[in-house]
PDB file of C-alpha atoms in Angstrom:
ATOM      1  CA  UNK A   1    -151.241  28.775 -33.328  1.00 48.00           C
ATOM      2  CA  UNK A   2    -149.640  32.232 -33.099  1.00 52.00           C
ATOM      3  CA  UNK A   3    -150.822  32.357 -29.138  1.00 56.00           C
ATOM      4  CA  UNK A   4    -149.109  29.033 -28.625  1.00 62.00           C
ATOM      5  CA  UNK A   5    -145.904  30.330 -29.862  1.00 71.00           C
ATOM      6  CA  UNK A   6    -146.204  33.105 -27.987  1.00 76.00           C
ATOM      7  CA  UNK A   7    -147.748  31.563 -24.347  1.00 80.00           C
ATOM      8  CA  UNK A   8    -143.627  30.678 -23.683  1.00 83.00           C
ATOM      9  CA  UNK A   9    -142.788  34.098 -23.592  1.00 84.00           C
ATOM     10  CA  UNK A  10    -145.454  35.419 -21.708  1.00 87.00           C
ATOM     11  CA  UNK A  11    -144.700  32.904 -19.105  1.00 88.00           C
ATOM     12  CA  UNK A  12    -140.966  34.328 -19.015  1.00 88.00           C
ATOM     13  CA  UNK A  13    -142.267  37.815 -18.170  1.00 89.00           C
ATOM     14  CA  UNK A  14    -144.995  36.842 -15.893  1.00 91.00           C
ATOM     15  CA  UNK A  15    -142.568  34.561 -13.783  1.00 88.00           C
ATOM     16  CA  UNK A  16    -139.571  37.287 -13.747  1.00 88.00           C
ATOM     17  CA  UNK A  17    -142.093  40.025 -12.471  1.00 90.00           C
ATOM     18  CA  UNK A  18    -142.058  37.717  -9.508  1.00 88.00           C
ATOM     19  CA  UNK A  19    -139.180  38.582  -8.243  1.00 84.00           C
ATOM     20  CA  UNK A  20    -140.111  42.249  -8.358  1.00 84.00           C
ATOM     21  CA  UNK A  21    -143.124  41.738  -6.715  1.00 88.00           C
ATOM     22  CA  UNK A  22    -141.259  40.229  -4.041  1.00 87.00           C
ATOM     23  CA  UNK A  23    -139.409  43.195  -3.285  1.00 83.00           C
ATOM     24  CA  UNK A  24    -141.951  45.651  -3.279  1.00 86.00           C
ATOM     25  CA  UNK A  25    -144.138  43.624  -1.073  1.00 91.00           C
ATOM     26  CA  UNK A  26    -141.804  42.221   1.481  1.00 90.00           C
ATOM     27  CA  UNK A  27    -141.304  45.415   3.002  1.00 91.00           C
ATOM     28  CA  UNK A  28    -144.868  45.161   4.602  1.00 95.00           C
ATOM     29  CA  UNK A  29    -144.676  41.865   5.141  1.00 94.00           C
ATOM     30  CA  UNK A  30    -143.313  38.606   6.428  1.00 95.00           C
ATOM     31  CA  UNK A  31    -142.141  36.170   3.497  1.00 94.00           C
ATOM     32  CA  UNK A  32    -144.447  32.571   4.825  1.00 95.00           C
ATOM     33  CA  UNK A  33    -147.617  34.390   5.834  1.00 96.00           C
ATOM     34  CA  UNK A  34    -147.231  37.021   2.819  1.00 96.00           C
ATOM     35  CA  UNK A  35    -147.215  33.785   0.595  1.00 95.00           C
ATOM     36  CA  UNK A  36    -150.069  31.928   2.709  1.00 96.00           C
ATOM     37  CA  UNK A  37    -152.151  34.876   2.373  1.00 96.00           C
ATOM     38  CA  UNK A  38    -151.392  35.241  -1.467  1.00 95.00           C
ATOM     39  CA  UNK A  39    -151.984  31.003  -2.197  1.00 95.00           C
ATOM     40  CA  UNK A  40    -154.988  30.973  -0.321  1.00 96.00           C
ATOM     41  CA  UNK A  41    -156.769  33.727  -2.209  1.00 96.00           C
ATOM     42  CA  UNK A  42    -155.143  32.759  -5.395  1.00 94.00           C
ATOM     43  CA  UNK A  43    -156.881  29.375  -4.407  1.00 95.00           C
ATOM     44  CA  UNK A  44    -160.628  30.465  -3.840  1.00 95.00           C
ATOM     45  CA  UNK A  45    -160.271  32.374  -7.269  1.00 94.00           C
ATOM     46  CA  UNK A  46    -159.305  28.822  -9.290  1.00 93.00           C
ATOM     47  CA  UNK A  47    -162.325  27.091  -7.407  1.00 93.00           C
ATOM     48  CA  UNK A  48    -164.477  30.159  -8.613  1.00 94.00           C
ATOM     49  CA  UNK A  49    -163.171  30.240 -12.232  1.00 91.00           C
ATOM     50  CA  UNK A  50    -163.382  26.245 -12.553  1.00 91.00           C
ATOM     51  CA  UNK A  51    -167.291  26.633 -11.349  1.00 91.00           C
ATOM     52  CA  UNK A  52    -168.213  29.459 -13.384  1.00 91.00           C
ATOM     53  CA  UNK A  53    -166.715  27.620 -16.755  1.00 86.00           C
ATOM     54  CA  UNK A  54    -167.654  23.953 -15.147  1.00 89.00           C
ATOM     55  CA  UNK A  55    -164.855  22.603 -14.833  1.00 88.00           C
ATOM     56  CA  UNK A  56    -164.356  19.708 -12.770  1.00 86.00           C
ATOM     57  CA  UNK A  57    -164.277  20.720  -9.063  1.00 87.00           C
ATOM     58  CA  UNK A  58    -164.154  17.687  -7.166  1.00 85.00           C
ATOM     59  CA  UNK A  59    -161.382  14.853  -7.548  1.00 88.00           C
ATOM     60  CA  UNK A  60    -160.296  11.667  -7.011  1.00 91.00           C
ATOM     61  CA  UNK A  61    -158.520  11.259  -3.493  1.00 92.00           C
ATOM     62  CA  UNK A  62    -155.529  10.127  -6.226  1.00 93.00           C
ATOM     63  CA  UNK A  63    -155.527  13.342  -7.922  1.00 93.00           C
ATOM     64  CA  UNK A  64    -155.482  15.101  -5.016  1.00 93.00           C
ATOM     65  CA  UNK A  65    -152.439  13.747  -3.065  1.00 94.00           C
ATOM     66  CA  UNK A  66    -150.531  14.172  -6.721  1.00 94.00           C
ATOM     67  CA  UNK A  67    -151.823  17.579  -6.948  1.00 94.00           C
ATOM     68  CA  UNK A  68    -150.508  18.348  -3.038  1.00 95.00           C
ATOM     69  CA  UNK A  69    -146.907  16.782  -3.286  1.00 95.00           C
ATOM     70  CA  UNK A  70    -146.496  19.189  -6.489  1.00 94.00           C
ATOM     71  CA  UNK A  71    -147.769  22.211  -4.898  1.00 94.00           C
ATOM     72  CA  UNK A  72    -145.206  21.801  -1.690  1.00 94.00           C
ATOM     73  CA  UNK A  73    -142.683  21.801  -3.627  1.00 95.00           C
ATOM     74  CA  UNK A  74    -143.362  24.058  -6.228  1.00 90.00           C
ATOM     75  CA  UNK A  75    -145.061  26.747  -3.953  1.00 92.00           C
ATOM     76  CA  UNK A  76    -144.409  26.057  -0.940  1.00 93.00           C
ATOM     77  CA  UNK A  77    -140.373  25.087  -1.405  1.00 93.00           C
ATOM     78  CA  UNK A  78    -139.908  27.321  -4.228  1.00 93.00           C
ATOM     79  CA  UNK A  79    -141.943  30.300  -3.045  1.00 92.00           C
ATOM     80  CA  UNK A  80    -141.166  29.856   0.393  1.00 94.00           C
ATOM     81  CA  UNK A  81    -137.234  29.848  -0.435  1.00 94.00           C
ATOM     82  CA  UNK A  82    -136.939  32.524  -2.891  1.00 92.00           C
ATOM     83  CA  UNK A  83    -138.759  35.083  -0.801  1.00 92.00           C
ATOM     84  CA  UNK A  84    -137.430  34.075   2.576  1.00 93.00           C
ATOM     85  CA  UNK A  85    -133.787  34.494   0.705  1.00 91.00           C
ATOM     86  CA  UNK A  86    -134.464  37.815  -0.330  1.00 88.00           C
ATOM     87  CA  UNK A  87    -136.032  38.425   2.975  1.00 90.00           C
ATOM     88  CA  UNK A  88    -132.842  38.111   4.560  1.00 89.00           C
ATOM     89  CA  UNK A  89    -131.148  40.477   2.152  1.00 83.00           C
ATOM     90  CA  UNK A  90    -130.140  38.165  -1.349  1.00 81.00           C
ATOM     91  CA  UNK A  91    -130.918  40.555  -4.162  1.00 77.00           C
ATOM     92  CA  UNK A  92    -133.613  39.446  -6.894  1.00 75.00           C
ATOM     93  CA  UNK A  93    -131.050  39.468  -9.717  1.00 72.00           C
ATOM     94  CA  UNK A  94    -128.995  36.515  -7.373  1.00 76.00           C
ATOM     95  CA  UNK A  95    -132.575  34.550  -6.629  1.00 81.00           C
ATOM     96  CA  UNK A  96    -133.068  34.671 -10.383  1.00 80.00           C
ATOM     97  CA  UNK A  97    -129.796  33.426 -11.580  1.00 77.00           C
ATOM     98  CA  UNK A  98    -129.491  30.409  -8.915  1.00 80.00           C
ATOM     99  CA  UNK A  99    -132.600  29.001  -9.602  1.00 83.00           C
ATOM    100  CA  UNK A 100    -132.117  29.737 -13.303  1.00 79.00           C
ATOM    101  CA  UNK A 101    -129.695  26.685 -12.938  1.00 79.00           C
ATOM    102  CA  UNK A 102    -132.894  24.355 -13.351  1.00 81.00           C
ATOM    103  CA  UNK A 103    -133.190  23.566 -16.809  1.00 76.00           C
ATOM    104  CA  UNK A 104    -129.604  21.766 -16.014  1.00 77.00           C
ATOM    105  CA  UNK A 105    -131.221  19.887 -13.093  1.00 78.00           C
ATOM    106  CA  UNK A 106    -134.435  19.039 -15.295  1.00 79.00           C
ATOM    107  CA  UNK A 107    -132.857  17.877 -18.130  1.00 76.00           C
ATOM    108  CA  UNK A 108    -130.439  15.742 -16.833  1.00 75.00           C
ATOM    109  CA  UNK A 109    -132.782  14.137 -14.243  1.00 79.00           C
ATOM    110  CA  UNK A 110    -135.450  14.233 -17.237  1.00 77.00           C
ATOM    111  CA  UNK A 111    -133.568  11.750 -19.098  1.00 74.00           C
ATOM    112  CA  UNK A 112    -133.462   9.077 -16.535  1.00 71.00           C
ATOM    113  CA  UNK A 113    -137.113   9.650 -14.707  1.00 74.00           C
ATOM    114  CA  UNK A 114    -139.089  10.445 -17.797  1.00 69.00           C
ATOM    115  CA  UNK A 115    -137.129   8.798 -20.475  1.00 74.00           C
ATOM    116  CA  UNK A 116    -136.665  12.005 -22.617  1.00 71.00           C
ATOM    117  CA  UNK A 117    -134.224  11.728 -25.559  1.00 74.00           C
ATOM    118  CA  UNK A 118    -131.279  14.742 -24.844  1.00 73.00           C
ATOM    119  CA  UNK A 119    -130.335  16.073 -28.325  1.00 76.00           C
ATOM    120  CA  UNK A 120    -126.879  17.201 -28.779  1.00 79.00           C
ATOM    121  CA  UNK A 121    -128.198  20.494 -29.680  1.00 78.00           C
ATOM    122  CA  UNK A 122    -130.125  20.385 -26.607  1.00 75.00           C
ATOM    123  CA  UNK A 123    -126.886  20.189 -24.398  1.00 79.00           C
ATOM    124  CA  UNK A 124    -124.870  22.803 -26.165  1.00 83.00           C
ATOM    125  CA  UNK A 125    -128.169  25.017 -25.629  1.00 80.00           C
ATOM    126  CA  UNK A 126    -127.953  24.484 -22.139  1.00 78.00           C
ATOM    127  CA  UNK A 127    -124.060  24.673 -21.594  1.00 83.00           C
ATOM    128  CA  UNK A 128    -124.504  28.137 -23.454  1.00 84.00           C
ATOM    129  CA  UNK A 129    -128.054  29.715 -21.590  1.00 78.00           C
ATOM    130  CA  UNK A 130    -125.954  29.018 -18.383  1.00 79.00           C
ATOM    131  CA  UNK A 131    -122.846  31.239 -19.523  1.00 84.00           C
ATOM    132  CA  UNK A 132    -125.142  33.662 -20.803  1.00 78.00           C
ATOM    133  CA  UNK A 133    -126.695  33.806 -17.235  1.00 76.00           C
ATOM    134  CA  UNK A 134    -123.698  34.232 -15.592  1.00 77.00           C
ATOM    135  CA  UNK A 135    -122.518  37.084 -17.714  1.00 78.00           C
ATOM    136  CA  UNK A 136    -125.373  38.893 -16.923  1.00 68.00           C
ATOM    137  CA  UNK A 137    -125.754  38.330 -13.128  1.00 64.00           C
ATOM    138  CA  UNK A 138    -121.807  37.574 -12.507  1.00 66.00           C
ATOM    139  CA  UNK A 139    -121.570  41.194 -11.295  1.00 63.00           C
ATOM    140  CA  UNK A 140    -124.655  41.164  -8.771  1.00 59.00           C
ATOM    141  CA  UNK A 141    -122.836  38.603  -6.600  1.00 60.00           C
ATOM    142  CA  UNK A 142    -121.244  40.087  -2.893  1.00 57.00           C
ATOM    143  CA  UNK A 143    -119.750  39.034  -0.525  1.00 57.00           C
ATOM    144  CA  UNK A 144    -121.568  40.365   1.845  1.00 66.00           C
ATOM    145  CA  UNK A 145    -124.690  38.115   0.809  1.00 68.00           C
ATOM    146  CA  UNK A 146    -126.651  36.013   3.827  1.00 77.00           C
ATOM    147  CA  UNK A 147    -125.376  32.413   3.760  1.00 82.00           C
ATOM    148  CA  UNK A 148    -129.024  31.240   5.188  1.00 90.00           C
ATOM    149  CA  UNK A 149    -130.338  33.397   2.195  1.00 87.00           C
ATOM    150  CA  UNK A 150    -128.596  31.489  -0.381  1.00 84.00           C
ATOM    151  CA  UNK A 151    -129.234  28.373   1.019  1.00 89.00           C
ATOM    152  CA  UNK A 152    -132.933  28.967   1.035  1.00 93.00           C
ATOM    153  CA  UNK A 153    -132.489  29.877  -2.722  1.00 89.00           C
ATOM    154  CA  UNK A 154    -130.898  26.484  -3.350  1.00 90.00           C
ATOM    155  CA  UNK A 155    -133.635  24.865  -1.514  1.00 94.00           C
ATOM    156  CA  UNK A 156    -135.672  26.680  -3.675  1.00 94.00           C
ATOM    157  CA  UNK A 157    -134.392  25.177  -6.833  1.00 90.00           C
ATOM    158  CA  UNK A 158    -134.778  22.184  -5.306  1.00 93.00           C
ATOM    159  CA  UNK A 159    -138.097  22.805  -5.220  1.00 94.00           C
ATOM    160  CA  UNK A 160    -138.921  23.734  -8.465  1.00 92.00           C
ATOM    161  CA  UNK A 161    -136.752  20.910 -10.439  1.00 90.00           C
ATOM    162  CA  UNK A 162    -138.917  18.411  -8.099  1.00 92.00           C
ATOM    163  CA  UNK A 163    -141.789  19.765  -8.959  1.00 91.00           C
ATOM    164  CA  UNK A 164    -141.590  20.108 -12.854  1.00 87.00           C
ATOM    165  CA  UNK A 165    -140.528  16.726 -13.546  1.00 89.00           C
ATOM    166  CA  UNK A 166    -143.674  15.581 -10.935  1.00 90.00           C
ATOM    167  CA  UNK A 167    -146.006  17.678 -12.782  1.00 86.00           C
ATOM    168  CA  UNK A 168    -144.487  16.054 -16.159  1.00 82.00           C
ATOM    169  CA  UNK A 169    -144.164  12.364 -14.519  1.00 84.00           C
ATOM    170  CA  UNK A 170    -148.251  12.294 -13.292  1.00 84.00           C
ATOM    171  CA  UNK A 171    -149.534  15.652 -13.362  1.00 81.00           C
ATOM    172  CA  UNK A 172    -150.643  15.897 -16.722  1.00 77.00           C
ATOM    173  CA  UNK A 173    -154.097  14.081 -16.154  1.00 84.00           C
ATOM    174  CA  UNK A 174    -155.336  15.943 -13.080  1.00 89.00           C
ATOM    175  CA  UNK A 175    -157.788  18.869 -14.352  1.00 89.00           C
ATOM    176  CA  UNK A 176    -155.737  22.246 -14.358  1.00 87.00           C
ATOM    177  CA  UNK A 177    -158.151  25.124 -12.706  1.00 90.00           C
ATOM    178  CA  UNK A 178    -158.714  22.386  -9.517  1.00 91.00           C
ATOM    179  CA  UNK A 179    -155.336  20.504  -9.450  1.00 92.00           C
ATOM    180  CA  UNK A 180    -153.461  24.145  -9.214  1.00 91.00           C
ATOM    181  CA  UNK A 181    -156.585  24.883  -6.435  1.00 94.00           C
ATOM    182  CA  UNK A 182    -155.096  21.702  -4.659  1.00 95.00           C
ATOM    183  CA  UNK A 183    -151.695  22.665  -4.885  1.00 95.00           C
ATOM    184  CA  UNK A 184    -152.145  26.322  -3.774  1.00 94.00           C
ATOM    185  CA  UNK A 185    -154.299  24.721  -0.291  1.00 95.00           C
ATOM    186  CA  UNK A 186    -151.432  22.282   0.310  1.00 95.00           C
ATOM    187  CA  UNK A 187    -148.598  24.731   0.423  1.00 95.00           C
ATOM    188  CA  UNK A 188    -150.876  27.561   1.681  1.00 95.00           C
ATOM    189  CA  UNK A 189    -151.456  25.631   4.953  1.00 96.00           C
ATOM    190  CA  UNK A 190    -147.903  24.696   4.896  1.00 96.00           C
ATOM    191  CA  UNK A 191    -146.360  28.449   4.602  1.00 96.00           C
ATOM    192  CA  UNK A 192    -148.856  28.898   7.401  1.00 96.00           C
ATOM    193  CA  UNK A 193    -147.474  26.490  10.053  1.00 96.00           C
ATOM    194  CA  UNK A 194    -144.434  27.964   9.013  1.00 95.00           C
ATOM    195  CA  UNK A 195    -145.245  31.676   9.735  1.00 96.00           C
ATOM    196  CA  UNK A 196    -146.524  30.462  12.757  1.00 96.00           C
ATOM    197  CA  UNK A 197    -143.526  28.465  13.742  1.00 95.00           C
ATOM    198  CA  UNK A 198    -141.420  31.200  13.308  1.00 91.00           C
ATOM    199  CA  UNK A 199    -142.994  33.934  14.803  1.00 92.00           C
ATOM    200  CA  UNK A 200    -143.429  35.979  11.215  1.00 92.00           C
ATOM    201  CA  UNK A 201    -146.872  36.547  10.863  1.00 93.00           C
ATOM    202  CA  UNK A 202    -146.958  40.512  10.732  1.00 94.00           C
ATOM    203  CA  UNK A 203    -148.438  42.547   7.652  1.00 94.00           C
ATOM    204  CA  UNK A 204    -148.433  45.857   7.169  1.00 95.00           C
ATOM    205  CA  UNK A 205    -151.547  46.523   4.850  1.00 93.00           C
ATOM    206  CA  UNK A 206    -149.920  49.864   2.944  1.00 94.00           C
ATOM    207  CA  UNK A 207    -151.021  50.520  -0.762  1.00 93.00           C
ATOM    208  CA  UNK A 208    -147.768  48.960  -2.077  1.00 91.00           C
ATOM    209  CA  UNK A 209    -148.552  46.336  -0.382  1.00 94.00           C
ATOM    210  CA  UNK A 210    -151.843  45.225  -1.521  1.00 94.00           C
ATOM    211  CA  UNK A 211    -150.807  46.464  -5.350  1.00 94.00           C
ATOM    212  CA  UNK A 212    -148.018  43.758  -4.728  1.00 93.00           C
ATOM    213  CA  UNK A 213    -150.058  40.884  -3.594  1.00 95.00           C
ATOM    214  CA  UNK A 214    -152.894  41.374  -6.526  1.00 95.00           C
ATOM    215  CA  UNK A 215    -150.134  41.392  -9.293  1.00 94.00           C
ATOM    216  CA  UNK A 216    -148.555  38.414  -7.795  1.00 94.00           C
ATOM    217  CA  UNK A 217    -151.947  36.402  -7.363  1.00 94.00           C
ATOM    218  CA  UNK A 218    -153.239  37.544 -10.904  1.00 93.00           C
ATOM    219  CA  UNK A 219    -150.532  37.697 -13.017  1.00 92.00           C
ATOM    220  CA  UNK A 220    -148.195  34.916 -11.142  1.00 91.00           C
ATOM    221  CA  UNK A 221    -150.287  32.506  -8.898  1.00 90.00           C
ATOM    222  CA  UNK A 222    -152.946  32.815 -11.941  1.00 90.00           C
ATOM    223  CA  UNK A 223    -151.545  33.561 -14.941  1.00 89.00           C
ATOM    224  CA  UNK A 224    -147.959  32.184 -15.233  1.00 89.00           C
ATOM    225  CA  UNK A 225    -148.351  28.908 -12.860  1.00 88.00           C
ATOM    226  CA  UNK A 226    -151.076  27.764 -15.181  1.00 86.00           C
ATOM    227  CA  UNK A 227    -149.332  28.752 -17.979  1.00 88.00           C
ATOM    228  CA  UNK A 228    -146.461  26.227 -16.599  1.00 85.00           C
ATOM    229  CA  UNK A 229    -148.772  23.675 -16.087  1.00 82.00           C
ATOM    230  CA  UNK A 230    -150.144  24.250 -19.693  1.00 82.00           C
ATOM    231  CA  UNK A 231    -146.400  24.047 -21.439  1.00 84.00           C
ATOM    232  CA  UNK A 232    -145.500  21.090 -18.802  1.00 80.00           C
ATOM    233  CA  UNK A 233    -148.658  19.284 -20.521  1.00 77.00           C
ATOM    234  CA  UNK A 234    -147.269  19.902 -23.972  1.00 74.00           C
ATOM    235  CA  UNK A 235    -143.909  19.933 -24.386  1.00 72.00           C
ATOM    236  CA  UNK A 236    -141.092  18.257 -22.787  1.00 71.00           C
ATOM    237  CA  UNK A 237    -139.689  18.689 -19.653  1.00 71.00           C
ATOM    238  CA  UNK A 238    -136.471  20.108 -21.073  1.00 69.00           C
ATOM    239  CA  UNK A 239    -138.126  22.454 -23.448  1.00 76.00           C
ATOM    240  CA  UNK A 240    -140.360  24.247 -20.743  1.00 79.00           C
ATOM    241  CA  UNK A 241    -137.285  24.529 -18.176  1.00 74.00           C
ATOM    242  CA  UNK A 242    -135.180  26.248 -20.632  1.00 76.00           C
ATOM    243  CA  UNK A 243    -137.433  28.966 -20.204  1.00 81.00           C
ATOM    244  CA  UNK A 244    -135.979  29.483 -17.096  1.00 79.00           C
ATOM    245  CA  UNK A 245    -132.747  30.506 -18.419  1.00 77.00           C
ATOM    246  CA  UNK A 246    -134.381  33.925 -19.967  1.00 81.00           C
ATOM    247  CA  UNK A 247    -135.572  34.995 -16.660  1.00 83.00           C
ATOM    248  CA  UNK A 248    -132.319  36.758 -14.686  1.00 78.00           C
ATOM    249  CA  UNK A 249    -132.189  38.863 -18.213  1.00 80.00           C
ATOM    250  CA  UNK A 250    -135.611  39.519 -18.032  1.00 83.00           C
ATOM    251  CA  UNK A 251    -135.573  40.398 -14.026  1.00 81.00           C
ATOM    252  CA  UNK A 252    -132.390  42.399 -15.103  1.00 76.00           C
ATOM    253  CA  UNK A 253    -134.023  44.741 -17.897  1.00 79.00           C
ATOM    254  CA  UNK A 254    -136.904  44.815 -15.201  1.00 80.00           C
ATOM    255  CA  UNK A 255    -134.811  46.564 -12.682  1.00 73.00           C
ATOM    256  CA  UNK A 256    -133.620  48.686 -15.158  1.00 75.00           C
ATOM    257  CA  UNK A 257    -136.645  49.674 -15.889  1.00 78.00           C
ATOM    258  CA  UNK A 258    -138.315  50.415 -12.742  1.00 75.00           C
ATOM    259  CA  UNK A 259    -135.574  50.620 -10.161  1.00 68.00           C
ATOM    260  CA  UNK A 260    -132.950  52.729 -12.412  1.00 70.00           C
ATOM    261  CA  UNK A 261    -130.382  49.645 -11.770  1.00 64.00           C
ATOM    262  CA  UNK A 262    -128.011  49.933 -15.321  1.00 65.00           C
ATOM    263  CA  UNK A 263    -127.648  46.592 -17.485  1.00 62.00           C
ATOM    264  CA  UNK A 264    -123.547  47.087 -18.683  1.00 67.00           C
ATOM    265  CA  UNK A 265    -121.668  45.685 -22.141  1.00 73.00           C
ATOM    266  CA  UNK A 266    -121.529  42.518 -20.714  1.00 73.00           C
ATOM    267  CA  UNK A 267    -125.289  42.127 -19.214  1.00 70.00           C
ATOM    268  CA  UNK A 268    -126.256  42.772 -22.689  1.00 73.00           C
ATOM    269  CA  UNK A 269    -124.313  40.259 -24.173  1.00 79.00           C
ATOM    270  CA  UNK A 270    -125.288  37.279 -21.449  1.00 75.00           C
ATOM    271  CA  UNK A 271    -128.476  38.019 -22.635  1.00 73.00           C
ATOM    272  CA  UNK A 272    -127.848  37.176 -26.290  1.00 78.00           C
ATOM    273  CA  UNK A 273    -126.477  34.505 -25.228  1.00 82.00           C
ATOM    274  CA  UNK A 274    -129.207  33.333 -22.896  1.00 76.00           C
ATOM    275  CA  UNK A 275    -131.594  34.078 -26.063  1.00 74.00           C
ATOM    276  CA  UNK A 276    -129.473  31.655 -28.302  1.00 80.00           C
ATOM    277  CA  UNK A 277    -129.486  29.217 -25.732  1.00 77.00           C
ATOM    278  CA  UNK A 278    -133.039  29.023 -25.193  1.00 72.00           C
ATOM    279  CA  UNK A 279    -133.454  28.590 -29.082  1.00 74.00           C
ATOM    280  CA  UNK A 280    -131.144  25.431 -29.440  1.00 78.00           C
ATOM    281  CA  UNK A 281    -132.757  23.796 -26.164  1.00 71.00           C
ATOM    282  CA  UNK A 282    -137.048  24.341 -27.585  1.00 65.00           C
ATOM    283  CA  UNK A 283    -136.398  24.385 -31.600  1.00 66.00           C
ATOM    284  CA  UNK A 284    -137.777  21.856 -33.395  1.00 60.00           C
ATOM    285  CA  UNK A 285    -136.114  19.370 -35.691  1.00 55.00           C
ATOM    286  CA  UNK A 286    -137.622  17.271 -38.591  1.00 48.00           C
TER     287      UNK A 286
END
């Protein structure tokens, strides 16, 4: 029980380490085949762990197409767009707080696709994670920032708010360790045509480099994706996207942390915010 309450939260600082990883790895690396490379392996390690604990390897043609069209968006869209933005320059703190703007996507779309009820409280919690997400990034935006990079960003959230309410709508049958294996092989060889298509297939192996790919593949393509999958399968769409909204603080104390970047008055106070939020959108009433 006390894991369970506590597997949200781990997700939150699994998936904000993301964009950290991001951008200590793209240095060395082009964003599509960086990601290839990373899905691919993260891949062959599923297939392994569902063997070694028998888990169902091989499945239907069915769950396999379902298991492909969530992957391209989620990892291949989503990935793809969040590190080719900050590729091009977008910071992680502005990646973060655009596609923070899911749970809003989610949980209106959530209510006509899957039929989920909205509670009022449930709509004020959103309404309020979003100001508190704004306080706290507000200040990272520029001017200066690369109109293609944004763009991709958008694409990317896109991506993800596709993806969640496909994994809600007819994911939650498909086995976990081999459906995610499915997913990562779909957008793997996707990212791949795309690296080649665009000329960005150059990695520079440095140690920072390869300590940046194994924390994204264990801790991210491992560890927080099936995580998500897990909280997709047992809570409601709206729930599990809130979680979104405590990920720009969380990216924010992060680059505090290990980049020296300061979180002011105000960051502080988004964040509080952001925390209430989150509470009014996953409590539970009688």
């Amino acid at each position: 029980m006390k894991t369970a309450r506590l597997a949200p939260y781990l997700f939150v600082f699994l998936w904000s380490t993301g964009f950290v990883g991001a951008k200590y790895g793209l240095p060395y690396a082009d964003p599509f085949i960086f990601l290839s490379l990373r899905i691919f392996i993260a891949a062959a390690i599923l297939f392994l762990a569902a063997k070694i604990l028998k888990a169902p390897v091989a499945l239907s043609a069915s769950e396999i197409t379902r298991s492909a069209l969530i992957g391209f968006f989620l990892h291949a869209f989503y990935l793809g767009g969040v590190f080719f933005a900050i590729s091009k320059g977008v910071s992680a703190g502005v990646a973060a707080v655009i596609t923070s703007l899911q749970p809003v996507f989610v949980s209106i779309l959530a209510v006509k696709v899957l039929r989920e009820k909205l509670r009022w409280s449930q709509f004020a919690g959103l309404v309020t994670g979003l100001i508190g997400v704004v306080l706290v990034l507000g200040p990272t935006f520029e001017s200066s920032v690369s109109k293609i990079g944004i763009a991709s960003v958008f694409i990317a959230l896109i991506g993800s708010t596709t993806a969640t309410l496909m994994q809600k709508k007819f994911g939650a049958g498909i086995p976990m360790l081999a459906g995610t294996a499915y997913q990562y092989l779909a957008a793997g060889a996707v990212l791949g045509v795309a690296a080649i298509a665009t000329g960005g297939t150059h990695i520079d192996f440095t140690p920072k480099f390869a300590a940046a790919m194994i924390w994204l593949i264990i801790a991210l393509s491992v560890g927080a994706v099936l995580l998500l999958m897990r909280l997709l399968n047992s809570a409601s769409a709206a729930s599990v996207s809130s979680l979104f909204y405590l990920i720009p603080p969380a990216t924010a104390l992060e680059a505090y942390v290990l980049f020296g970047e300061k979180v002011n008055t105000q960051g502080f106070l988004g964040i509080g915010i952001t925390a209430l939020g989150v509470w009014l959108v996953i409590r539970k009433t009688n």
